Short mmCIF file of C-alpha atoms in Angstrom, two decimals:
data_model
loop_
_atom_site.label_atom_id
_atom_site.label_comp_id
_atom_site.label_asym_id
_atom_site.label_seq_id
_atom_site.Cartn_x
_atom_site.Cartn_y
_atom_site.Cartn_z
CA MET A 1 91.18 102.16 101.54
CA LEU A 2 91.41 99.01 99.45
CA VAL A 3 95.02 99.32 98.43
CA TYR A 4 96.65 96.08 97.21
CA PRO A 5 99.29 95.32 98.13
CA ALA A 6 99.77 97.57 101.18
CA PRO A 7 103.06 97.26 103.10
CA ALA A 8 103.56 96.56 106.79
CA TRP A 9 106.33 99.00 107.72
CA LEU A 10 107.71 100.16 111.04
CA VAL A 11 108.38 103.88 111.37
CA GLY A 12 111.13 104.75 113.87
CA THR A 13 111.36 108.13 115.64
CA TYR A 14 112.65 109.84 118.78
CA ASP A 15 110.05 111.67 120.84
CA ALA A 16 110.45 114.93 122.78
CA ASN A 17 112.05 113.00 125.68
CA ASP A 18 114.52 111.23 123.36
CA LYS A 19 112.64 107.99 123.85
CA PRO A 20 112.85 105.77 120.79
CA ASN A 21 109.48 104.86 119.36
CA VAL A 22 108.30 102.67 116.52
CA MET A 23 104.90 102.38 114.88
CA LEU A 24 103.31 100.12 112.28
CA ALA A 25 102.18 101.90 109.11
CA ALA A 26 100.50 100.58 105.97
CA CYS A 27 100.12 103.95 104.23
CA GLY A 28 103.26 104.47 102.20
CA GLY A 29 105.31 103.64 99.16
CA ALA A 30 108.20 104.64 96.95
CA CYS A 31 107.85 108.06 95.35
CA CYS A 32 111.06 109.06 93.60
CA ALA A 33 114.19 107.40 92.20
CA GLN A 34 116.46 110.46 92.24
CA PRO A 35 116.77 111.49 94.99
CA PRO A 36 115.47 108.17 96.32
CA CYS A 37 112.37 109.00 98.35
CA ILE A 38 109.47 107.29 100.02
CA THR A 39 106.18 108.43 101.47
CA VAL A 40 104.61 107.53 104.78
CA ALA A 41 101.30 108.99 105.95
CA LEU A 42 100.33 109.36 109.62
CA ARG A 43 97.46 110.83 111.58
CA PRO A 44 98.42 113.94 113.61
CA ALA A 45 97.15 112.25 116.78
CA THR A 46 99.92 109.65 116.68
CA HIS A 47 102.95 110.00 118.90
CA SER A 48 105.18 109.45 115.85
CA TYR A 49 103.67 112.38 113.95
CA ALA A 50 104.96 115.04 116.36
CA ALA A 51 108.34 113.33 116.45
CA ILE A 52 108.76 113.46 112.68
CA VAL A 53 107.74 117.12 112.58
CA ALA A 54 110.21 117.99 115.37
CA ARG A 55 113.20 115.90 114.27
CA LYS A 56 112.64 116.09 110.51
CA ALA A 57 113.72 112.47 110.29
CA PHE A 58 112.41 108.92 110.51
CA THR A 59 113.41 105.40 109.61
CA ILE A 60 111.50 102.60 107.92
CA SER A 61 112.39 99.14 109.24
CA VAL A 62 110.88 96.29 107.23
CA PRO A 63 109.83 93.39 109.45
CA SER A 64 109.97 89.87 108.08
CA ALA A 65 106.89 87.71 108.53
CA LYS A 66 108.41 85.94 111.53
CA PHE A 67 108.02 89.23 113.43
CA VAL A 68 104.28 89.47 112.72
CA ALA A 69 103.30 89.44 116.41
CA GLN A 70 105.67 92.27 117.28
CA ALA A 71 104.61 94.26 114.21
CA ASP A 72 100.95 93.91 115.12
CA TYR A 73 101.61 95.02 118.70
CA LEU A 74 103.51 98.06 117.37
CA GLY A 75 100.39 99.01 115.45
CA ARG A 76 97.99 98.88 118.38
CA ALA A 77 100.02 100.42 121.25
CA SER A 78 101.10 104.07 121.52
CA GLY A 79 104.59 105.25 122.40
CA ARG A 80 102.90 107.96 124.44
CA ASN A 81 102.02 105.33 127.06
CA GLU A 82 104.52 102.53 126.59
CA ASP A 83 108.13 101.85 125.74
CA LYS A 84 107.14 99.89 122.65
CA PHE A 85 110.67 98.73 121.78
CA ALA A 86 111.05 97.24 125.26
CA VAL A 87 107.62 95.58 125.33
CA ALA A 88 108.20 94.05 121.88
CA GLY A 89 111.67 92.86 122.85
CA LEU A 90 113.28 94.78 119.99
CA THR A 91 116.46 96.86 119.98
CA PRO A 92 116.46 100.57 119.09
CA VAL A 93 119.65 101.47 117.22
CA ARG A 94 120.55 105.14 116.81
CA SER A 95 121.06 106.05 113.17
CA GLU A 96 124.44 107.64 112.52
CA ILE A 97 122.95 109.65 109.67
CA VAL A 98 119.48 110.86 110.68
CA ASP A 99 117.96 111.79 114.05
CA ALA A 100 115.90 108.62 114.44
CA PRO A 101 116.27 105.03 115.63
CA TYR A 102 115.73 101.83 113.67
CA VAL A 103 114.95 98.25 114.66
CA GLY A 104 118.19 96.34 115.13
CA GLU A 105 116.64 92.94 114.47
CA PHE A 106 115.23 93.69 111.01
CA ALA A 107 117.05 93.00 107.74
CA ILE A 108 116.11 96.07 105.68
CA ILE A 109 116.32 99.62 107.03
CA MET A 110 115.75 102.92 105.23
CA GLU A 111 117.03 106.05 106.98
CA CYS A 112 115.10 109.12 105.89
CA ARG A 113 115.43 112.87 106.08
CA LEU A 114 112.08 114.67 105.93
CA ILE A 115 111.95 116.82 102.80
CA HIS A 116 108.22 117.48 102.24
CA THR A 117 105.07 117.55 104.37
CA LEU A 118 101.65 117.61 102.73
CA GLU A 119 98.36 117.79 104.62
CA VAL A 120 95.94 115.54 102.77
CA GLY A 121 93.08 115.09 105.23
CA ALA A 122 92.90 112.78 108.24
CA HIS A 123 96.47 111.75 107.37
CA THR A 124 99.47 113.93 106.67
CA LEU A 125 101.88 112.76 103.99
CA PHE A 126 105.59 112.83 104.77
CA VAL A 127 108.15 112.51 101.98
CA GLY A 128 111.49 111.24 103.21
CA GLU A 129 114.71 111.24 101.24
CA ILE A 130 116.35 107.86 101.77
CA VAL A 131 119.88 108.85 102.76
CA ASP A 132 120.98 105.30 103.51
CA VAL A 133 119.69 101.74 103.15
CA LYS A 134 120.99 98.98 105.35
CA ALA A 135 120.51 95.40 104.16
CA GLU A 136 121.80 92.38 106.06
CA ASP A 137 124.06 90.04 104.11
CA ALA A 138 121.61 87.22 104.78
CA VAL A 139 118.96 88.78 102.49
CA LEU A 140 121.26 89.30 99.48
CA ASP A 141 121.30 86.94 96.51
CA GLU A 142 124.47 85.66 94.77
CA SER A 143 124.83 88.92 92.83
CA GLY A 144 124.59 91.05 95.96
CA SER A 145 121.04 92.31 95.35
CA PRO A 146 118.39 92.06 98.06
CA ASP A 147 115.98 89.19 97.36
CA VAL A 148 112.38 89.73 98.43
CA THR A 149 111.99 86.04 99.31
CA LYS A 150 114.87 86.34 101.80
CA ILE A 151 113.59 89.65 103.21
CA ALA A 152 110.15 87.99 103.56
CA PRO A 153 108.22 91.26 104.10
CA MET A 154 104.51 91.36 104.79
CA VAL A 155 101.48 92.70 102.98
CA TYR A 156 98.51 93.92 105.02
CA ASP A 157 95.02 93.09 103.76
CA ILE A 158 92.64 95.74 105.06
CA GLY A 159 89.64 93.73 103.82
CA THR A 160 90.25 90.59 105.86
CA ARG A 161 92.51 92.28 108.48
CA LYS A 162 95.24 89.71 107.90
CA TYR A 163 98.96 89.95 107.34
CA HIS A 164 100.35 87.90 104.46
CA GLY A 165 103.80 86.87 103.34
CA ILE A 166 105.21 87.12 99.82
CA GLY A 167 104.57 84.31 97.35
CA ASP A 168 106.55 82.69 94.58
CA ALA A 169 108.08 84.56 91.66
CA VAL A 170 105.70 84.71 88.70
CA GLY A 171 107.97 86.29 86.10
CA ASN A 172 111.11 88.28 85.35
CA ARG A 173 110.83 91.93 84.39
CA GLY A 174 111.47 92.52 80.70
CA GLU A 175 111.31 88.78 79.93
CA VAL A 176 107.86 87.56 80.92
CA SER A 177 106.22 89.84 78.34
CA ALA A 178 108.39 88.73 75.42
CA LYS A 179 105.45 87.25 73.51
CA VAL A 180 102.90 90.01 74.19
CA GLY A 181 101.78 91.54 70.91
CA LYS A 182 103.86 89.05 68.88
CA MET B 1 114.97 102.26 95.75
CA LEU B 2 114.80 99.12 97.84
CA VAL B 3 111.17 99.40 98.86
CA TYR B 4 109.59 96.16 100.12
CA PRO B 5 106.94 95.35 99.19
CA ALA B 6 106.43 97.57 96.12
CA PRO B 7 103.15 97.21 94.21
CA ALA B 8 102.66 96.45 90.52
CA TRP B 9 99.86 98.84 89.55
CA LEU B 10 98.47 99.95 86.23
CA VAL B 11 97.75 103.66 85.85
CA GLY B 12 95.00 104.46 83.35
CA THR B 13 94.72 107.82 81.54
CA TYR B 14 93.43 109.48 78.37
CA ASP B 15 96.01 111.31 76.29
CA ALA B 16 95.57 114.55 74.32
CA ASN B 17 94.00 112.57 71.44
CA ASP B 18 91.54 110.80 73.78
CA LYS B 19 93.45 107.56 73.33
CA PRO B 20 93.26 105.38 76.42
CA ASN B 21 96.65 104.52 77.86
CA VAL B 22 97.85 102.38 80.73
CA MET B 23 101.25 102.17 82.37
CA LEU B 24 102.87 99.93 84.99
CA ALA B 25 103.99 101.77 88.14
CA ALA B 26 105.68 100.52 91.30
CA CYS B 27 106.01 103.92 93.01
CA GLY B 28 102.86 104.43 95.03
CA GLY B 29 100.81 103.62 98.08
CA ALA B 30 97.92 104.61 100.28
CA CYS B 31 98.22 108.04 101.85
CA CYS B 32 95.00 109.01 103.59
CA ALA B 33 91.89 107.36 105.01
CA GLN B 34 89.59 110.39 104.95
CA PRO B 35 89.27 111.37 102.17
CA PRO B 36 90.62 108.06 100.86
CA CYS B 37 93.70 108.91 98.83
CA ILE B 38 96.62 107.21 97.17
CA THR B 39 99.90 108.37 95.71
CA VAL B 40 101.49 107.44 92.42
CA ALA B 41 104.77 108.92 91.23
CA LEU B 42 105.74 109.24 87.57
CA ARG B 43 108.59 110.74 85.58
CA PRO B 44 107.59 113.80 83.52
CA ALA B 45 108.88 112.09 80.36
CA THR B 46 106.15 109.45 80.49
CA HIS B 47 103.12 109.74 78.26
CA SER B 48 100.89 109.20 81.32
CA TYR B 49 102.36 112.18 83.19
CA ALA B 50 101.05 114.79 80.74
CA ALA B 51 97.68 113.03 80.67
CA ILE B 52 97.26 113.22 84.45
CA VAL B 53 98.25 116.89 84.49
CA ALA B 54 95.77 117.70 81.70
CA ARG B 55 92.81 115.59 82.82
CA LYS B 56 93.36 115.83 86.59
CA ALA B 57 92.32 112.20 86.84
CA PHE B 58 93.67 108.67 86.66
CA THR B 59 92.71 105.15 87.61
CA ILE B 60 94.64 102.39 89.32
CA SER B 61 93.81 98.91 88.04
CA VAL B 62 95.34 96.11 90.10
CA PRO B 63 96.43 93.18 87.92
CA SER B 64 96.33 89.68 89.33
CA ALA B 65 99.42 87.54 88.90
CA LYS B 66 97.92 85.71 85.93
CA PHE B 67 98.27 88.98 83.98
CA VAL B 68 102.00 89.28 84.69
CA ALA B 69 102.99 89.20 80.99
CA GLN B 70 100.57 91.99 80.10
CA ALA B 71 101.63 94.05 83.14
CA ASP B 72 105.29 93.72 82.23
CA TYR B 73 104.61 94.77 78.65
CA LEU B 74 102.68 97.82 79.93
CA GLY B 75 105.81 98.82 81.85
CA ARG B 76 108.20 98.69 78.89
CA ALA B 77 106.15 100.16 76.01
CA SER B 78 105.03 103.80 75.70
CA GLY B 79 101.53 104.94 74.83
CA ARG B 80 103.20 107.63 72.74
CA ASN B 81 104.10 104.98 70.14
CA GLU B 82 101.63 102.16 70.65
CA ASP B 83 98.02 101.45 71.52
CA LYS B 84 99.03 99.54 74.64
CA PHE B 85 95.52 98.35 75.52
CA ALA B 86 95.15 96.81 72.05
CA VAL B 87 98.60 95.19 72.00
CA ALA B 88 98.04 93.71 75.48
CA GLY B 89 94.58 92.46 74.52
CA LEU B 90 92.96 94.40 77.35
CA THR B 91 89.75 96.45 77.33
CA PRO B 92 89.71 100.16 78.18
CA VAL B 93 86.51 101.05 80.04
CA ARG B 94 85.58 104.72 80.40
CA SER B 95 85.04 105.68 84.05
CA GLU B 96 81.65 107.23 84.67
CA ILE B 97 83.13 109.31 87.49
CA VAL B 98 86.59 110.53 86.47
CA ASP B 99 88.09 111.43 83.11
CA ALA B 100 90.19 108.28 82.75
CA PRO B 101 89.85 104.67 81.58
CA TYR B 102 90.43 101.50 83.58
CA VAL B 103 91.24 97.92 82.64
CA GLY B 104 88.02 95.97 82.19
CA GLU B 105 89.62 92.58 82.90
CA PHE B 106 90.99 93.41 86.36
CA ALA B 107 89.20 92.73 89.63
CA ILE B 108 90.11 95.85 91.65
CA ILE B 109 89.86 99.37 90.25
CA MET B 110 90.39 102.71 92.02
CA GLU B 111 89.08 105.79 90.22
CA CYS B 112 90.97 108.90 91.28
CA ARG B 113 90.60 112.64 91.05
CA LEU B 114 93.94 114.48 91.18
CA ILE B 115 94.03 116.69 94.28
CA HIS B 116 97.76 117.38 94.83
CA THR B 117 100.90 117.46 92.71
CA LEU B 118 104.32 117.57 94.35
CA GLU B 119 107.61 117.78 92.45
CA VAL B 120 110.04 115.57 94.33
CA GLY B 121 112.93 115.11 91.89
CA ALA B 122 113.12 112.77 88.91
CA HIS B 123 109.57 111.70 89.78
CA THR B 124 106.54 113.86 90.47
CA LEU B 125 104.14 112.70 93.16
CA PHE B 126 100.44 112.73 92.36
CA VAL B 127 97.89 112.41 95.16
CA GLY B 128 94.56 111.09 93.94
CA GLU B 129 91.34 111.08 95.91
CA ILE B 130 89.73 107.68 95.43
CA VAL B 131 86.20 108.61 94.41
CA ASP B 132 85.15 105.03 93.72
CA VAL B 133 86.47 101.51 94.12
CA LYS B 134 85.20 98.68 91.94
CA ALA B 135 85.71 95.13 93.17
CA GLU B 136 84.47 92.07 91.31
CA ASP B 137 82.23 89.74 93.29
CA ALA B 138 84.72 86.93 92.64
CA VAL B 139 87.34 88.55 94.93
CA LEU B 140 85.03 89.07 97.92
CA ASP B 141 85.01 86.76 100.93
CA GLU B 142 81.88 85.46 102.68
CA SER B 143 81.47 88.75 104.59
CA GLY B 144 81.69 90.84 101.41
CA SER B 145 85.21 92.14 102.02
CA PRO B 146 87.87 91.89 99.31
CA ASP B 147 90.32 89.07 100.04
CA VAL B 148 93.91 89.63 98.96
CA THR B 149 94.35 85.95 98.13
CA LYS B 150 91.47 86.18 95.65
CA ILE B 151 92.69 89.48 94.20
CA ALA B 152 96.15 87.87 93.87
CA PRO B 153 98.03 91.14 93.29
CA MET B 154 101.76 91.26 92.59
CA VAL B 155 104.77 92.68 94.38
CA TYR B 156 107.74 93.89 92.33
CA ASP B 157 111.22 93.11 93.61
CA ILE B 158 113.58 95.77 92.27
CA GLY B 159 116.60 93.81 93.54
CA THR B 160 116.03 90.64 91.53
CA ARG B 161 113.76 92.28 88.89
CA LYS B 162 111.07 89.67 89.51
CA TYR B 163 107.33 89.88 90.06
CA HIS B 164 105.96 87.86 92.97
CA GLY B 165 102.52 86.79 94.09
CA ILE B 166 101.10 87.07 97.60
CA GLY B 167 101.77 84.31 100.12
CA ASP B 168 99.82 82.71 102.91
CA ALA B 169 98.26 84.60 105.81
CA VAL B 170 100.65 84.81 108.77
CA GLY B 171 98.36 86.40 111.35
CA ASN B 172 95.19 88.36 112.07
CA ARG B 173 95.43 92.03 112.98
CA GLY B 174 94.79 92.65 116.67
CA GLU B 175 94.99 88.93 117.47
CA VAL B 176 98.44 87.72 116.51
CA SER B 177 100.07 90.07 119.06
CA ALA B 178 97.89 88.98 121.99
CA LYS B 179 100.85 87.56 123.91
CA VAL B 180 103.38 90.33 123.21
CA GLY B 181 104.46 91.92 126.47
CA LYS B 182 102.42 89.43 128.51
#
């Protein structure tokens, strides 16, 4: 699956014992502006899969590049066997809106209510309605909008198996194309 | 929709008059490994939407950052009124596998057969099975894998309305977390 760029997201859930769990996922993206929705796709064998089906909720916490080691660990361990939050030294925070935890240390959080489930093949696609977004003040620009350079999210390169940060701005939407066709 | 990182992809289709069209989309992501599938979400008002419904096919061409002006133009014009390939100075190439064109100048192409359609709200989610991926030799590393730094895709920041490139590698999958929990 040579998808460029692919995100490095952390999916937060509660399992059947109310234990908070969090898993790295690179299969996902935005899918609707109104209501605001995103997709995340998981294999049924994952511990997170059963949790999303049962609770009909999940969170997406976006790790900044400085958390790359924790994010990578959260992609290779299973919450079935380990308390992944504890091992990674991260704090599970109970959402006040959906039945799922998020990562307290991360700057961008999306709290999602499951609204569609679609079996695609080895992965099942979940569509979550984003019922709240939390953004730390530290990642907002002067106008109050989140700034991707302050969030410093990661892109996962399946070809080289490396995580990358975000680079410099290369143009402003609606401005950089001013001369095209002129 | 504060989704980080969001891709800048170009969706290629043929319209009812067989005119090739291409549109910028930031709503999408990987969604299954087997069969390999991706999602892209479009509003029904777009010219591309009707084309995907009719042809049951589309392509994703991944523009490198040097094509930011063309990509931005392809997000603000409509194929209903303009020959966007011609205005952008890009070459439509007919896929030999699916009923859709791709952008000849771009280094990574995914050719997709529509396998699911899900109405989510203002956007409709299309799931495409990736029936072929084309990668130019120039973006492969020594082992023959595509390298995201050579592809140089873009991330779109909805908060600041800027396009960004990809930054440096920050860690190798399965290695960078070796000390977590130890």
